[in-house]
Amino acid sequence: MDTEAQSTERDRSPHPAGPEDTSGAPGPEGRSRSALAGHLAGWLPGGRVTAALLLVLLLLLALSTFVVRPFQIPSGSMEPALRAGDRVLVLKLAYRFGAGPQRGDMVVFDGTGYFGDADYIKRVVGVGGDHVVCCDKDGRIRVNGRSVDESGFLFPGESASTVPFDVVVPEKRLFVLGDHRGSSSDSRDHLGSPGGGMIPVSRVIGRADWIVSPFGRATRLHRPDAYARVPAPVPTDRANAAHPGEGPHG
């Protein structure tokens, strides 16, 4: 028997694996991530500090693109809730999963072609199908036949509107007003413009949810309950059936 040959063959075979000590040795994934970070840090000026800052910037960009977006209030049209210079966080996902804007929401939208070539923030007063009228005998806006008490958020001393209107909001559109009605250019001012002052829901960027600066004014923005008792809009054919003696007006 060639014992030397047998010994050589055994030496060539792998030894039985014992318990693996992972306390100080990274696994394959750890080594890959470490190598990737090392290559990135070595490629960027400033090394690991620059790589960390770049990752933070990419994360902020992703949040701004898909989740939230900061918006600075440009005027006093939404006083007293929002002042010029306030910075709010706009939740871009608020209406991305089926739910649309609701009456009372403060929304930021792209007004290009409707209000002007800029982004605006206003409060939703009417949604698709709503019949919005100003004003009742007490000077309040009526939505679908229900008077709305807006005193909880209107600018102190102001009326609901000095401009009378009687509109039916088209489907997938919004009738929007500022809380400081005397200083707000909103749907009332564009009733004769293309779209009749109604903003397409598709132009809504998101819902304003938080004031984040100045720090002393930081707070959550809530939808007021003033519109909670407004009934659902009546379809056009039912509205006509309710007034059989009335026809279209010229």
mmCIF file of C-alpha atoms in Angstrom:
data_model
loop_
_atom_site.group_PDB
_atom_site.id
_atom_site.type_symbol
_atom_site.label_atom_id
_atom_site.label_comp_id
_atom_site.label_asym_id
_atom_site.label_seq_id
_atom_site.Cartn_x
_atom_site.Cartn_y
_atom_site.Cartn_z
ATOM 1 C CA MET A 1 0.000 0.000 0.000
ATOM 2 C CA ASP A 2 1.271 3.421 -1.004
ATOM 3 C CA THR A 3 0.679 5.300 2.232
ATOM 4 C CA GLU A 4 2.411 8.441 0.980
ATOM 5 C CA ALA A 5 0.047 8.709 -1.975
ATOM 6 C CA GLN A 6 -2.980 8.250 0.286
ATOM 7 C CA SER A 7 -1.745 10.943 2.636
ATOM 8 C CA THR A 8 -1.230 13.289 -0.297
ATOM 9 C CA GLU A 9 -4.765 12.672 -1.535
ATOM 10 C CA ARG A 10 -6.211 13.433 1.905
ATOM 11 C CA ASP A 11 -4.230 16.679 2.112
ATOM 12 C CA ARG A 12 -5.727 17.807 -1.179
ATOM 13 C CA SER A 13 -9.300 17.426 0.093
ATOM 14 C CA PRO A 14 -10.944 20.254 2.077
ATOM 15 C CA HIS A 15 -10.881 19.962 5.842
ATOM 16 C CA PRO A 16 -14.205 19.551 7.683
ATOM 17 C CA ALA A 17 -15.705 22.913 8.383
ATOM 18 C CA GLY A 18 -15.909 23.908 12.026
ATOM 19 C CA PRO A 19 -17.980 26.636 13.662
ATOM 20 C CA GLU A 20 -17.567 29.898 11.760
ATOM 21 C CA ASP A 21 -16.284 32.847 13.753
ATOM 22 C CA THR A 22 -18.049 35.936 12.378
ATOM 23 C CA SER A 23 -17.240 38.245 15.240
ATOM 24 C CA GLY A 24 -14.591 40.173 13.398
ATOM 25 C CA ALA A 25 -14.832 39.111 9.766
ATOM 26 C CA PRO A 26 -17.507 40.645 7.497
ATOM 27 C CA GLY A 27 -19.435 38.310 5.189
ATOM 28 C CA PRO A 28 -19.439 38.603 1.415
ATOM 29 C CA GLU A 29 -22.208 41.276 1.446
ATOM 30 C CA GLY A 30 -20.360 43.321 4.049
ATOM 31 C CA ARG A 31 -17.181 43.167 2.019
ATOM 32 C CA SER A 32 -19.081 44.205 -1.136
ATOM 33 C CA ARG A 33 -20.689 47.206 0.543
ATOM 34 C CA SER A 34 -17.432 48.173 2.155
ATOM 35 C CA ALA A 35 -15.625 47.880 -1.165
ATOM 36 C CA LEU A 36 -18.303 49.929 -2.916
ATOM 37 C CA ALA A 37 -18.189 52.643 -0.263
ATOM 38 C CA GLY A 38 -14.406 52.587 -0.392
ATOM 39 C CA HIS A 39 -14.351 52.959 -4.174
ATOM 40 C CA LEU A 40 -16.929 55.782 -4.007
ATOM 41 C CA ALA A 41 -15.069 57.582 -1.239
ATOM 42 C CA GLY A 42 -11.786 57.174 -3.118
ATOM 43 C CA TRP A 43 -13.314 58.538 -6.318
ATOM 44 C CA LEU A 44 -14.905 61.645 -4.745
ATOM 45 C CA PRO A 45 -12.912 64.643 -3.550
ATOM 46 C CA GLY A 46 -13.182 64.773 0.225
ATOM 47 C CA GLY A 47 -13.498 61.019 0.637
ATOM 48 C CA ARG A 48 -16.091 59.557 2.994
ATOM 49 C CA VAL A 49 -17.436 62.942 4.129
ATOM 50 C CA THR A 50 -18.338 63.892 0.563
ATOM 51 C CA ALA A 51 -19.858 60.445 -0.045
ATOM 52 C CA ALA A 52 -22.041 60.797 3.067
ATOM 53 C CA LEU A 53 -23.214 64.270 2.028
ATOM 54 C CA LEU A 54 -24.003 62.999 -1.459
ATOM 55 C CA LEU A 55 -26.150 60.188 -0.058
ATOM 56 C CA VAL A 56 -28.027 62.651 2.157
ATOM 57 C CA LEU A 57 -28.676 64.921 -0.829
ATOM 58 C CA LEU A 58 -29.950 61.981 -2.887
ATOM 59 C CA LEU A 59 -32.295 61.004 -0.058
ATOM 60 C CA LEU A 60 -33.623 64.574 0.225
ATOM 61 C CA LEU A 61 -34.119 64.711 -3.539
ATOM 62 C CA ALA A 62 -36.107 61.467 -3.464
ATOM 63 C CA LEU A 63 -38.271 62.769 -0.618
ATOM 64 C CA SER A 64 -38.894 66.063 -2.434
ATOM 65 C CA THR A 65 -39.754 64.295 -5.679
ATOM 66 C CA PHE A 66 -42.058 61.593 -4.377
ATOM 67 C CA VAL A 67 -43.153 62.310 -0.784
ATOM 68 C CA VAL A 68 -43.019 65.869 0.545
ATOM 69 C CA ARG A 69 -42.057 69.248 -0.818
ATOM 70 C CA PRO A 70 -41.318 72.500 1.028
ATOM 71 C CA PHE A 71 -43.280 75.541 -0.143
ATOM 72 C CA GLN A 72 -42.779 79.130 0.980
ATOM 73 C CA ILE A 73 -45.926 81.227 1.357
ATOM 74 C CA PRO A 74 -45.522 84.197 -1.013
ATOM 75 C CA SER A 75 -48.323 86.477 0.226
ATOM 76 C CA GLY A 76 -50.944 87.060 2.910
ATOM 77 C CA SER A 77 -53.800 85.543 0.894
ATOM 78 C CA MET A 78 -54.122 82.636 3.346
ATOM 79 C CA GLU A 79 -54.020 84.650 6.566
ATOM 80 C CA PRO A 80 -54.550 84.112 9.412
ATOM 81 C CA ALA A 81 -53.600 80.415 9.047
ATOM 82 C CA LEU A 82 -50.532 81.131 6.906
ATOM 83 C CA ARG A 83 -48.426 84.270 6.811
ATOM 84 C CA ALA A 84 -46.140 85.521 4.064
ATOM 85 C CA GLY A 85 -42.734 83.908 4.582
ATOM 86 C CA ASP A 86 -44.053 80.809 6.349
ATOM 87 C CA ARG A 87 -42.635 77.571 5.026
ATOM 88 C CA VAL A 88 -44.989 74.606 4.809
ATOM 89 C CA LEU A 89 -44.497 70.939 3.988
ATOM 90 C CA VAL A 90 -46.712 69.745 1.155
ATOM 91 C CA LEU A 91 -47.603 66.057 1.229
ATOM 92 C CA LYS A 92 -47.395 64.931 -2.397
ATOM 93 C CA LEU A 93 -48.749 61.463 -1.638
ATOM 94 C CA ALA A 94 -51.993 62.802 -0.123
ATOM 95 C CA TYR A 95 -54.001 62.235 -3.318
ATOM 96 C CA ARG A 96 -51.977 59.542 -5.055
ATOM 97 C CA PHE A 97 -53.951 56.491 -3.948
ATOM 98 C CA GLY A 98 -57.518 57.199 -5.007
ATOM 99 C CA ALA A 99 -58.637 59.863 -2.539
ATOM 100 C CA GLY A 100 -59.056 63.328 -4.064
ATOM 101 C CA PRO A 101 -58.911 66.766 -2.441
ATOM 102 C CA GLN A 102 -61.672 67.430 0.053
ATOM 103 C CA ARG A 103 -63.507 70.623 0.945
ATOM 104 C CA GLY A 104 -61.447 72.522 3.486
ATOM 105 C CA ASP A 105 -58.057 71.172 2.386
ATOM 106 C CA MET A 106 -55.296 73.679 1.725
ATOM 107 C CA VAL A 107 -53.719 72.596 -1.551
ATOM 108 C CA VAL A 108 -50.707 73.720 -3.552
ATOM 109 C CA PHE A 109 -51.259 73.603 -7.308
ATOM 110 C CA ASP A 110 -49.679 74.633 -10.584
ATOM 111 C CA GLY A 111 -51.726 77.572 -11.834
ATOM 112 C CA THR A 112 -50.145 77.733 -15.296
ATOM 113 C CA GLY A 113 -52.832 78.559 -17.824
ATOM 114 C CA TYR A 114 -55.467 79.098 -15.136
ATOM 115 C CA PHE A 115 -54.220 81.590 -12.531
ATOM 116 C CA GLY A 116 -50.712 82.418 -13.749
ATOM 117 C CA ASP A 117 -47.338 80.801 -14.360
ATOM 118 C CA ALA A 118 -46.639 79.920 -10.744
ATOM 119 C CA ASP A 119 -47.600 77.609 -7.895
ATOM 120 C CA TYR A 120 -50.422 78.749 -5.603
ATOM 121 C CA ILE A 121 -51.875 77.716 -2.269
ATOM 122 C CA LYS A 122 -55.630 78.026 -1.657
ATOM 123 C CA ARG A 123 -58.410 76.345 0.282
ATOM 124 C CA VAL A 124 -60.747 73.936 -1.497
ATOM 125 C CA VAL A 125 -64.347 75.189 -1.222
ATOM 126 C CA GLY A 126 -65.987 73.071 -3.932
ATOM 127 C CA VAL A 127 -65.153 69.729 -5.551
ATOM 128 C CA GLY A 128 -66.501 68.135 -8.732
ATOM 129 C CA GLY A 129 -70.288 68.368 -8.952
ATOM 130 C CA ASP A 130 -70.676 70.893 -6.106
ATOM 131 C CA HIS A 131 -73.036 73.843 -6.483
ATOM 132 C CA VAL A 132 -71.290 76.822 -4.817
ATOM 133 C CA VAL A 133 -73.172 80.085 -4.263
ATOM 134 C CA CYS A 134 -72.358 83.350 -2.569
ATOM 135 C CA CYS A 135 -74.013 84.452 -0.592
ATOM 136 C CA ASP A 136 -76.996 83.533 1.603
ATOM 137 C CA LYS A 137 -78.992 86.119 3.583
ATOM 138 C CA ASP A 138 -76.393 85.946 6.371
ATOM 139 C CA GLY A 139 -73.483 86.534 3.996
ATOM 140 C CA ARG A 140 -72.241 82.931 4.066
ATOM 141 C CA ILE A 141 -71.218 80.677 1.181
ATOM 142 C CA ARG A 142 -73.630 77.861 0.372
ATOM 143 C CA VAL A 143 -72.409 74.530 -0.941
ATOM 144 C CA ASN A 144 -75.030 72.093 -2.248
ATOM 145 C CA GLY A 145 -77.706 74.053 -0.409
ATOM 146 C CA ARG A 146 -75.889 74.068 2.954
ATOM 147 C CA SER A 147 -74.597 77.330 4.413
ATOM 148 C CA VAL A 148 -70.993 77.096 5.620
ATOM 149 C CA ASP A 149 -69.734 78.950 8.696
ATOM 150 C CA GLU A 150 -66.179 79.900 7.720
ATOM 151 C CA SER A 151 -65.615 82.244 10.654
ATOM 152 C CA GLY A 152 -63.125 79.834 12.217
ATOM 153 C CA PHE A 153 -60.526 80.433 9.498
ATOM 154 C CA LEU A 154 -61.515 83.595 7.569
ATOM 155 C CA PHE A 155 -59.402 86.707 8.085
ATOM 156 C CA PRO A 156 -60.938 88.601 11.030
ATOM 157 C CA GLY A 157 -63.546 91.158 9.977
ATOM 158 C CA GLU A 158 -63.878 89.889 6.400
ATOM 159 C CA SER A 159 -67.004 88.567 4.731
ATOM 160 C CA ALA A 160 -67.184 85.322 2.782
ATOM 161 C CA SER A 161 -66.961 87.308 -0.469
ATOM 162 C CA THR A 162 -67.774 90.733 -1.850
ATOM 163 C CA VAL A 163 -68.035 89.129 -5.289
ATOM 164 C CA PRO A 164 -71.292 87.215 -5.887
ATOM 165 C CA PHE A 165 -71.067 83.907 -7.753
ATOM 166 C CA ASP A 166 -73.229 80.914 -8.560
ATOM 167 C CA VAL A 167 -71.266 78.032 -10.091
ATOM 168 C CA VAL A 168 -71.374 74.277 -10.537
ATOM 169 C CA VAL A 169 -67.886 72.784 -10.310
ATOM 170 C CA PRO A 170 -67.087 70.431 -13.231
ATOM 171 C CA GLU A 171 -65.955 66.901 -12.474
ATOM 172 C CA LYS A 172 -62.251 66.556 -11.611
ATOM 173 C CA ARG A 173 -62.019 70.299 -10.947
ATOM 174 C CA LEU A 174 -61.792 72.422 -7.798
ATOM 175 C CA PHE A 175 -63.232 75.782 -6.760
ATOM 176 C CA VAL A 176 -60.620 77.388 -4.513
ATOM 177 C CA LEU A 177 -60.519 80.526 -2.369
ATOM 178 C CA GLY A 178 -58.013 82.240 -0.111
ATOM 179 C CA ASP A 179 -58.815 82.695 3.582
ATOM 180 C CA HIS A 180 -57.964 86.406 3.336
ATOM 181 C CA ARG A 181 -60.650 86.999 0.739
ATOM 182 C CA GLY A 182 -59.898 90.696 0.321
ATOM 183 C CA SER A 183 -56.255 89.964 -0.591
ATOM 184 C CA SER A 184 -56.667 86.743 -2.567
ATOM 185 C CA SER A 185 -56.755 86.232 -6.321
ATOM 186 C CA ASP A 186 -58.650 82.964 -6.621
ATOM 187 C CA SER A 187 -61.459 81.206 -8.499
ATOM 188 C CA ARG A 188 -63.737 84.254 -8.160
ATOM 189 C CA ASP A 189 -61.360 86.377 -10.228
ATOM 190 C CA HIS A 190 -61.164 83.906 -13.101
ATOM 191 C CA LEU A 191 -64.793 82.943 -13.642
ATOM 192 C CA GLY A 192 -64.629 84.356 -17.171
ATOM 193 C CA SER A 193 -61.229 82.846 -17.970
ATOM 194 C CA PRO A 194 -60.565 79.485 -19.668
ATOM 195 C CA GLY A 195 -61.672 76.823 -17.231
ATOM 196 C CA GLY A 196 -63.910 79.269 -15.387
ATOM 197 C CA GLY A 197 -61.485 79.625 -12.495
ATOM 198 C CA MET A 198 -61.737 75.911 -11.695
ATOM 199 C CA ILE A 199 -58.429 74.134 -11.129
ATOM 200 C CA PRO A 200 -57.991 70.598 -12.555
ATOM 201 C CA VAL A 201 -57.296 68.049 -9.841
ATOM 202 C CA SER A 202 -54.385 66.874 -12.006
ATOM 203 C CA ARG A 203 -52.658 70.232 -11.359
ATOM 204 C CA VAL A 204 -52.641 69.717 -7.586
ATOM 205 C CA ILE A 205 -49.131 69.147 -6.276
ATOM 206 C CA GLY A 206 -50.204 68.141 -2.782
ATOM 207 C CA ARG A 207 -51.845 69.070 0.496
ATOM 208 C CA ALA A 208 -50.234 71.515 2.930
ATOM 209 C CA ASP A 209 -49.917 69.575 6.196
ATOM 210 C CA TRP A 210 -47.337 71.333 8.372
ATOM 211 C CA ILE A 211 -45.892 74.768 9.042
ATOM 212 C CA VAL A 212 -42.200 74.038 9.647
ATOM 213 C CA SER A 213 -40.769 77.550 9.902
ATOM 214 C CA PRO A 214 -40.422 79.994 11.499
ATOM 215 C CA PHE A 215 -39.827 77.602 14.368
ATOM 216 C CA GLY A 216 -42.160 79.495 16.701
ATOM 217 C CA ARG A 217 -45.087 78.922 14.310
ATOM 218 C CA ALA A 218 -44.448 75.250 13.621
ATOM 219 C CA THR A 219 -47.741 73.351 13.772
ATOM 220 C CA ARG A 220 -49.881 70.736 12.071
ATOM 221 C CA LEU A 221 -52.498 72.067 9.642
ATOM 222 C CA HIS A 222 -55.905 70.473 10.089
ATOM 223 C CA ARG A 223 -58.939 70.418 7.814
ATOM 224 C CA PRO A 224 -61.662 72.532 9.459
ATOM 225 C CA ASP A 225 -64.955 70.837 10.217
ATOM 226 C CA ALA A 226 -66.964 73.722 8.707
ATOM 227 C CA TYR A 227 -67.674 71.655 5.574
ATOM 228 C CA ALA A 228 -68.394 68.390 7.371
ATOM 229 C CA ARG A 229 -72.179 68.720 7.055
ATOM 230 C CA VAL A 230 -72.194 69.702 3.379
ATOM 231 C CA PRO A 231 -74.241 67.069 1.511
ATOM 232 C CA ALA A 232 -72.991 65.243 -1.555
ATOM 233 C CA PRO A 233 -73.610 67.020 -4.863
ATOM 234 C CA VAL A 234 -76.812 66.248 -6.718
ATOM 235 C CA PRO A 235 -76.262 64.889 -10.256
ATOM 236 C CA THR A 236 -77.351 67.285 -12.998
ATOM 237 C CA ASP A 237 -80.325 65.205 -14.146
ATOM 238 C CA ARG A 238 -81.670 64.960 -10.578
ATOM 239 C CA ALA A 239 -81.158 68.678 -10.060
ATOM 240 C CA ASN A 240 -83.191 69.414 -13.188
ATOM 241 C CA ALA A 241 -85.889 66.961 -12.079
ATOM 242 C CA ALA A 242 -86.152 68.814 -8.769
ATOM 243 C CA HIS A 243 -87.010 72.008 -10.682
ATOM 244 C CA PRO A 244 -89.155 70.792 -13.603
ATOM 245 C CA GLY A 245 -90.383 74.262 -14.458
ATOM 246 C CA GLU A 246 -86.881 75.615 -14.995
ATOM 247 C CA GLY A 247 -84.954 75.280 -18.208
ATOM 248 C CA PRO A 248 -81.514 76.425 -19.290
ATOM 249 C CA HIS A 249 -80.837 80.123 -18.989
ATOM 250 C CA GLY A 250 -79.397 82.091 -21.850
#
